Amino acid sequence: MTGLGLPNVIRACLFDLDGVLTRTAVVHAAAWKEVFDDFLRRREGPDFRPFDAIADYDQYVDGRPRADGVRVFLASRGIELPEGSDDDLPELDTVHGLGNRKNALLLAKIRTRGVEAYAGSVRYVETVRASGLSTAVVSSSANARDVLASAGIEALFDVRIDGVVAAERKLPGKPHPDTYLRAAHDLGVEPGAAAVFEDALAGMDAGRSGHFGYVVGVDRVGQADALHQHGADVVVGDLAELLEVGM
């Protein structure tokens, strides 16, 4: 193992954003809950079953492209909506309308609260770069660039593959491995020489199915067993723990 807690073959590190690098997963979950609870309340009345910002978020939404998250969660409740289009108004009860409503709420919450990076993650990425490894951010979020800039960590990454880039390049999102594979390609390394860092179960599936050299699960919410079951080689509570492993 290297001083980074990684196998010696690793030459690049591919990081998810929300929940791995920045404290934005909870903001995403809060925005989704507000959107889904409003929709379910109007559809089913006051006795509706609310969206669980932990269990439902982790299982159906976390790590997926926005529209996929809407489809998968609603399917879990036996609900199917018209697709609509990317430019649907947030008031429309379509897949894209609900997704756009969530995005508007998310941006408002980010503007109000700002974005904070995990100190341990920043220290780890800085050490990775000082050790000569290349770095990429791989996120399903269309707002990844704004989040990176707000957190002051945009310059720490050589490549960014986010929701905008994925749409432009027609890359399917997590749990498919394509966005991670593209990041490795853009960094000039084979998947076997790249490590994936994820907190989402869909991201774990992407890392494992892409045959990457090492998959690190980051457990912020007490789901270490699930991360292992979905393919993590190791699970840590904070990336800085890997520096202690590598000592």
mmCIF file of C-alpha atoms in Angstrom:
data_model
loop_
_atom_site.group_PDB
_atom_site.id
_atom_site.type_symbol
_atom_site.label_atom_id
_atom_site.label_comp_id
_atom_site.label_asym_id
_atom_site.label_seq_id
_atom_site.Cartn_x
_atom_site.Cartn_y
_atom_site.Cartn_z
ATOM 1 C CA MET A 1 0.000 0.000 0.000
ATOM 2 C CA THR A 2 1.093 3.591 -0.616
ATOM 3 C CA GLY A 3 1.205 6.333 2.005
ATOM 4 C CA LEU A 4 -2.259 7.228 0.713
ATOM 5 C CA GLY A 5 -3.826 3.950 1.832
ATOM 6 C CA LEU A 6 -4.074 2.804 -1.804
ATOM 7 C CA PRO A 7 -2.532 -0.073 -3.773
ATOM 8 C CA ASN A 8 0.791 0.757 -5.412
ATOM 9 C CA VAL A 9 -0.722 0.440 -8.917
ATOM 10 C CA ILE A 10 -3.002 3.461 -8.439
ATOM 11 C CA ARG A 11 -2.041 6.499 -10.540
ATOM 12 C CA ALA A 12 -5.262 8.541 -10.421
ATOM 13 C CA CYS A 13 -8.007 9.271 -7.904
ATOM 14 C CA LEU A 14 -11.621 9.844 -8.996
ATOM 15 C CA PHE A 15 -13.780 11.555 -6.378
ATOM 16 C CA ASP A 16 -17.523 11.893 -6.073
ATOM 17 C CA LEU A 17 -18.480 15.374 -4.881
ATOM 18 C CA ASP A 18 -21.506 15.510 -2.573
ATOM 19 C CA GLY A 19 -20.824 13.692 0.678
ATOM 20 C CA VAL A 20 -17.237 12.815 -0.245
ATOM 21 C CA LEU A 21 -15.635 16.214 -0.796
ATOM 22 C CA THR A 22 -18.338 18.640 0.328
ATOM 23 C CA ARG A 23 -21.077 18.767 2.945
ATOM 24 C CA THR A 24 -23.799 19.067 0.326
ATOM 25 C CA ALA A 25 -25.421 15.610 0.447
ATOM 26 C CA VAL A 26 -27.641 16.742 3.334
ATOM 27 C CA VAL A 27 -28.659 19.824 1.331
ATOM 28 C CA HIS A 28 -29.563 17.655 -1.666
ATOM 29 C CA ALA A 29 -31.589 15.343 0.585
ATOM 30 C CA ALA A 30 -33.469 18.292 2.134
ATOM 31 C CA ALA A 31 -34.330 19.704 -1.296
ATOM 32 C CA TRP A 32 -35.568 16.320 -2.529
ATOM 33 C CA LYS A 33 -37.700 15.861 0.594
ATOM 34 C CA GLU A 34 -39.356 19.241 0.137
ATOM 35 C CA VAL A 35 -40.182 18.473 -3.513
ATOM 36 C CA PHE A 36 -41.386 14.901 -3.044
ATOM 37 C CA ASP A 37 -43.385 15.599 0.116
ATOM 38 C CA ASP A 38 -45.206 18.471 -1.589
ATOM 39 C CA PHE A 39 -45.968 16.297 -4.610
ATOM 40 C CA LEU A 40 -47.114 13.289 -2.539
ATOM 41 C CA ARG A 41 -49.246 15.474 -0.264
ATOM 42 C CA ARG A 42 -51.075 16.977 -3.240
ATOM 43 C CA ARG A 43 -51.488 13.580 -4.880
ATOM 44 C CA GLU A 44 -52.421 11.424 -1.892
ATOM 45 C CA GLY A 45 -53.731 13.841 0.736
ATOM 46 C CA PRO A 46 -52.613 14.527 4.308
ATOM 47 C CA ASP A 47 -52.053 10.830 5.122
ATOM 48 C CA PHE A 48 -49.301 10.475 2.497
ATOM 49 C CA ARG A 49 -46.088 8.596 3.362
ATOM 50 C CA PRO A 50 -43.282 11.186 3.423
ATOM 51 C CA PHE A 51 -39.976 10.896 1.612
ATOM 52 C CA ASP A 52 -37.325 9.626 4.042
ATOM 53 C CA ALA A 53 -34.314 11.937 3.711
ATOM 54 C CA ILE A 54 -32.002 9.117 4.786
ATOM 55 C CA ALA A 55 -33.375 5.743 3.654
ATOM 56 C CA ASP A 56 -35.213 6.854 0.487
ATOM 57 C CA TYR A 57 -32.445 9.281 -0.443
ATOM 58 C CA ASP A 58 -29.716 6.638 -0.100
ATOM 59 C CA GLN A 59 -31.610 3.897 -1.922
ATOM 60 C CA TYR A 60 -33.323 5.733 -4.757
ATOM 61 C CA VAL A 61 -31.775 9.148 -5.352
ATOM 62 C CA ASP A 62 -28.220 9.562 -4.077
ATOM 63 C CA GLY A 63 -25.608 9.529 -6.834
ATOM 64 C CA ARG A 64 -28.066 9.289 -9.713
ATOM 65 C CA PRO A 65 -28.704 11.925 -12.382
ATOM 66 C CA ARG A 66 -31.587 14.145 -11.332
ATOM 67 C CA ALA A 67 -34.256 12.764 -13.674
ATOM 68 C CA ASP A 68 -33.251 9.184 -12.876
ATOM 69 C CA GLY A 69 -33.676 9.922 -9.179
ATOM 70 C CA VAL A 70 -37.226 11.176 -9.797
ATOM 71 C CA ARG A 71 -38.127 8.097 -11.860
ATOM 72 C CA VAL A 72 -36.613 5.561 -9.481
ATOM 73 C CA PHE A 73 -38.126 7.028 -6.318
ATOM 74 C CA LEU A 74 -41.598 7.465 -7.806
ATOM 75 C CA ALA A 75 -41.450 3.920 -9.207
ATOM 76 C CA SER A 76 -40.826 2.697 -5.645
ATOM 77 C CA ARG A 77 -44.223 4.223 -4.773
ATOM 78 C CA GLY A 78 -45.920 2.817 -7.887
ATOM 79 C CA ILE A 79 -46.110 6.252 -9.537
ATOM 80 C CA GLU A 80 -45.298 7.054 -13.149
ATOM 81 C CA LEU A 81 -45.291 10.621 -14.476
ATOM 82 C CA PRO A 82 -44.954 12.082 -17.989
ATOM 83 C CA GLU A 83 -41.321 12.728 -18.829
ATOM 84 C CA GLY A 84 -41.746 16.320 -19.952
ATOM 85 C CA SER A 85 -38.611 18.053 -21.229
ATOM 86 C CA ASP A 86 -35.419 19.559 -19.824
ATOM 87 C CA ASP A 87 -36.890 23.074 -19.828
ATOM 88 C CA ASP A 88 -40.141 22.188 -18.011
ATOM 89 C CA LEU A 89 -41.238 24.792 -15.484
ATOM 90 C CA PRO A 90 -40.663 23.729 -11.860
ATOM 91 C CA GLU A 91 -44.411 23.931 -11.269
ATOM 92 C CA LEU A 92 -45.139 21.043 -13.667
ATOM 93 C CA ASP A 93 -45.721 17.549 -12.292
ATOM 94 C CA THR A 94 -43.478 15.822 -14.807
ATOM 95 C CA VAL A 95 -40.207 13.975 -14.288
ATOM 96 C CA HIS A 96 -38.231 16.994 -15.455
ATOM 97 C CA GLY A 97 -40.557 19.461 -13.724
ATOM 98 C CA LEU A 98 -39.958 17.843 -10.339
ATOM 99 C CA GLY A 99 -36.252 17.630 -11.071
ATOM 100 C CA ASN A 100 -36.111 21.326 -12.000
ATOM 101 C CA ARG A 101 -38.041 22.196 -8.843
ATOM 102 C CA LYS A 102 -35.469 20.328 -6.776
ATOM 103 C CA ASN A 103 -32.629 22.104 -8.572
ATOM 104 C CA ALA A 104 -34.118 25.531 -7.901
ATOM 105 C CA LEU A 105 -34.509 24.682 -4.204
ATOM 106 C CA LEU A 106 -30.957 23.327 -4.050
ATOM 107 C CA LEU A 107 -29.451 26.463 -5.562
ATOM 108 C CA ALA A 108 -31.428 28.632 -3.147
ATOM 109 C CA LYS A 109 -30.200 26.574 -0.183
ATOM 110 C CA ILE A 110 -26.592 26.746 -1.423
ATOM 111 C CA ARG A 111 -26.822 30.536 -1.859
ATOM 112 C CA THR A 112 -28.208 30.845 1.662
ATOM 113 C CA ARG A 113 -25.910 28.398 3.439
ATOM 114 C CA GLY A 114 -22.821 28.379 1.215
ATOM 115 C CA VAL A 115 -20.774 25.220 0.653
ATOM 116 C CA GLU A 116 -18.239 23.723 3.032
ATOM 117 C CA ALA A 117 -15.633 21.130 2.059
ATOM 118 C CA TYR A 118 -14.687 18.376 4.499
ATOM 119 C CA ALA A 119 -11.304 19.335 5.945
ATOM 120 C CA GLY A 120 -10.114 15.719 5.918
ATOM 121 C CA SER A 121 -11.035 15.365 2.261
ATOM 122 C CA VAL A 122 -9.175 18.537 1.305
ATOM 123 C CA ARG A 123 -6.093 17.352 3.179
ATOM 124 C CA TYR A 124 -6.296 13.973 1.467
ATOM 125 C CA VAL A 125 -6.667 15.419 -2.042
ATOM 126 C CA GLU A 126 -3.792 17.821 -1.430
ATOM 127 C CA THR A 127 -1.620 14.877 -0.318
ATOM 128 C CA VAL A 128 -2.690 12.856 -3.366
ATOM 129 C CA ARG A 129 -1.589 15.652 -5.667
ATOM 130 C CA ALA A 130 1.662 16.201 -3.773
ATOM 131 C CA SER A 131 2.369 12.488 -4.272
ATOM 132 C CA GLY A 132 2.133 12.916 -8.048
ATOM 133 C CA LEU A 133 -1.266 11.301 -8.661
ATOM 134 C CA SER A 134 -3.823 12.976 -10.905
ATOM 135 C CA THR A 135 -7.326 13.834 -9.678
ATOM 136 C CA ALA A 136 -10.852 14.121 -11.057
ATOM 137 C CA VAL A 137 -14.307 14.979 -9.759
ATOM 138 C CA VAL A 138 -17.102 12.727 -11.010
ATOM 139 C CA SER A 139 -20.560 13.950 -10.037
ATOM 140 C CA SER A 140 -24.076 13.548 -11.363
ATOM 141 C CA SER A 141 -24.812 17.130 -10.317
ATOM 142 C CA ALA A 142 -25.234 19.801 -12.983
ATOM 143 C CA ASN A 143 -24.075 22.306 -10.341
ATOM 144 C CA ALA A 144 -20.736 20.665 -9.562
ATOM 145 C CA ARG A 145 -18.617 23.516 -10.891
ATOM 146 C CA ASP A 146 -20.481 26.093 -8.798
ATOM 147 C CA VAL A 147 -20.180 23.881 -5.705
ATOM 148 C CA LEU A 148 -16.434 23.373 -6.228
ATOM 149 C CA ALA A 149 -15.924 27.112 -6.681
ATOM 150 C CA SER A 150 -18.048 27.968 -3.643
ATOM 151 C CA ALA A 151 -16.045 25.519 -1.526
ATOM 152 C CA GLY A 152 -12.764 26.913 -2.875
ATOM 153 C CA ILE A 153 -11.447 23.559 -4.132
ATOM 154 C CA GLU A 154 -11.926 23.757 -7.908
ATOM 155 C CA ALA A 155 -8.167 24.041 -8.552
ATOM 156 C CA LEU A 156 -7.487 20.690 -6.840
ATOM 157 C CA PHE A 157 -8.838 18.676 -9.782
ATOM 158 C CA ASP A 158 -7.413 18.060 -13.234
ATOM 159 C CA VAL A 159 -10.691 16.822 -14.742
ATOM 160 C CA ARG A 160 -14.371 17.405 -13.972
ATOM 161 C CA ILE A 161 -17.062 15.047 -15.267
ATOM 162 C CA ASP A 162 -20.422 16.310 -14.003
ATOM 163 C CA GLY A 163 -24.046 16.308 -15.084
ATOM 164 C CA VAL A 164 -23.404 18.980 -17.708
ATOM 165 C CA VAL A 165 -20.437 17.157 -19.240
ATOM 166 C CA ALA A 166 -22.258 13.819 -19.104
ATOM 167 C CA ALA A 167 -25.198 15.276 -21.030
ATOM 168 C CA GLU A 168 -22.902 16.827 -23.630
ATOM 169 C CA ARG A 169 -21.040 13.545 -24.136
ATOM 170 C CA LYS A 170 -24.183 11.392 -23.819
ATOM 171 C CA LEU A 171 -22.766 9.411 -20.900
ATOM 172 C CA PRO A 172 -25.262 7.438 -18.786
ATOM 173 C CA GLY A 173 -25.039 8.303 -15.123
ATOM 174 C CA LYS A 174 -24.362 6.188 -12.054
ATOM 175 C CA PRO A 175 -24.870 3.282 -11.355
ATOM 176 C CA HIS A 176 -23.396 2.899 -14.862
ATOM 177 C CA PRO A 177 -19.597 3.301 -14.805
ATOM 178 C CA ASP A 178 -19.368 5.519 -17.897
ATOM 179 C CA THR A 179 -18.699 8.841 -16.149
ATOM 180 C CA TYR A 180 -15.907 7.332 -14.080
ATOM 181 C CA LEU A 181 -14.482 5.580 -17.134
ATOM 182 C CA ARG A 182 -14.465 8.871 -19.012
ATOM 183 C CA ALA A 183 -12.655 10.602 -16.158
ATOM 184 C CA ALA A 184 -9.967 7.905 -16.171
ATOM 185 C CA HIS A 185 -9.680 8.218 -19.960
ATOM 186 C CA ASP A 186 -9.321 12.001 -19.758
ATOM 187 C CA LEU A 187 -6.575 11.576 -17.151
ATOM 188 C CA GLY A 188 -4.793 9.088 -19.416
ATOM 189 C CA VAL A 189 -4.990 6.057 -17.113
ATOM 190 C CA GLU A 190 -6.591 2.629 -17.393
ATOM 191 C CA PRO A 191 -9.432 1.866 -14.960
ATOM 192 C CA GLY A 192 -7.244 -0.625 -13.128
ATOM 193 C CA ALA A 193 -4.834 2.194 -12.268
ATOM 194 C CA ALA A 194 -7.569 4.472 -10.855
ATOM 195 C CA ALA A 195 -9.274 4.557 -7.456
ATOM 196 C CA VAL A 196 -12.908 5.588 -7.013
ATOM 197 C CA PHE A 197 -14.091 7.422 -3.874
ATOM 198 C CA GLU A 198 -17.860 7.284 -3.269
ATOM 199 C CA ASP A 199 -20.481 7.612 -0.565
ATOM 200 C CA ALA A 200 -23.500 6.584 -2.680
ATOM 201 C CA LEU A 201 -24.585 3.005 -3.311
ATOM 202 C CA ALA A 202 -25.129 3.825 -6.985
ATOM 203 C CA GLY A 203 -21.569 5.141 -7.104
ATOM 204 C CA MET A 204 -20.271 1.946 -5.488
ATOM 205 C CA ASP A 205 -21.988 -0.040 -8.231
ATOM 206 C CA ALA A 206 -20.372 2.196 -10.855
ATOM 207 C CA GLY A 207 -16.931 1.758 -9.331
ATOM 208 C CA ARG A 208 -17.189 -2.005 -9.139
ATOM 209 C CA SER A 209 -18.744 -2.583 -12.584
ATOM 210 C CA GLY A 210 -16.078 -0.340 -14.158
ATOM 211 C CA HIS A 211 -13.341 -2.689 -12.858
ATOM 212 C CA PHE A 212 -11.389 0.097 -11.188
ATOM 213 C CA GLY A 213 -8.249 -0.720 -9.258
ATOM 214 C CA TYR A 214 -9.648 0.257 -5.851
ATOM 215 C CA VAL A 215 -13.032 1.430 -4.582
ATOM 216 C CA VAL A 216 -13.216 3.476 -1.381
ATOM 217 C CA GLY A 217 -16.554 3.854 0.379
ATOM 218 C CA VAL A 218 -17.059 6.981 2.478
ATOM 219 C CA ASP A 219 -19.609 6.405 5.216
ATOM 220 C CA ARG A 220 -21.120 9.645 6.519
ATOM 221 C CA VAL A 221 -24.528 8.202 7.494
ATOM 222 C CA GLY A 222 -23.924 4.761 9.026
ATOM 223 C CA GLN A 223 -24.232 2.541 5.957
ATOM 224 C CA ALA A 224 -20.817 0.833 6.039
ATOM 225 C CA ASP A 225 -22.303 -2.654 5.559
ATOM 226 C CA ALA A 226 -24.253 -1.556 2.486
ATOM 227 C CA LEU A 227 -21.168 0.098 0.990
ATOM 228 C CA HIS A 228 -19.221 -3.141 1.438
ATOM 229 C CA GLN A 229 -22.088 -5.134 -0.084
ATOM 230 C CA HIS A 230 -22.056 -2.841 -3.122
ATOM 231 C CA GLY A 231 -18.379 -3.392 -3.753
ATOM 232 C CA ALA A 232 -16.220 -1.186 -1.537
ATOM 233 C CA ASP A 233 -12.701 -2.496 -0.964
ATOM 234 C CA VAL A 234 -12.485 -0.371 2.170
ATOM 235 C CA VAL A 235 -14.910 1.917 4.032
ATOM 236 C CA VAL A 236 -13.811 4.991 5.998
ATOM 237 C CA GLY A 237 -15.677 7.687 7.843
ATOM 238 C CA ASP A 238 -13.373 10.382 6.489
ATOM 239 C CA LEU A 239 -10.736 10.367 3.757
ATOM 240 C CA ALA A 240 -8.054 11.486 6.208
ATOM 241 C CA GLU A 241 -8.270 8.004 7.755
ATOM 242 C CA LEU A 242 -6.548 6.661 4.642
ATOM 243 C CA LEU A 243 -3.476 8.740 5.428
ATOM 244 C CA GLU A 244 -3.261 7.002 8.807
ATOM 245 C CA VAL A 245 -3.633 3.591 7.120
ATOM 246 C CA GLY A 246 -0.819 4.449 4.734
ATOM 247 C CA MET A 247 1.608 5.562 7.445
#
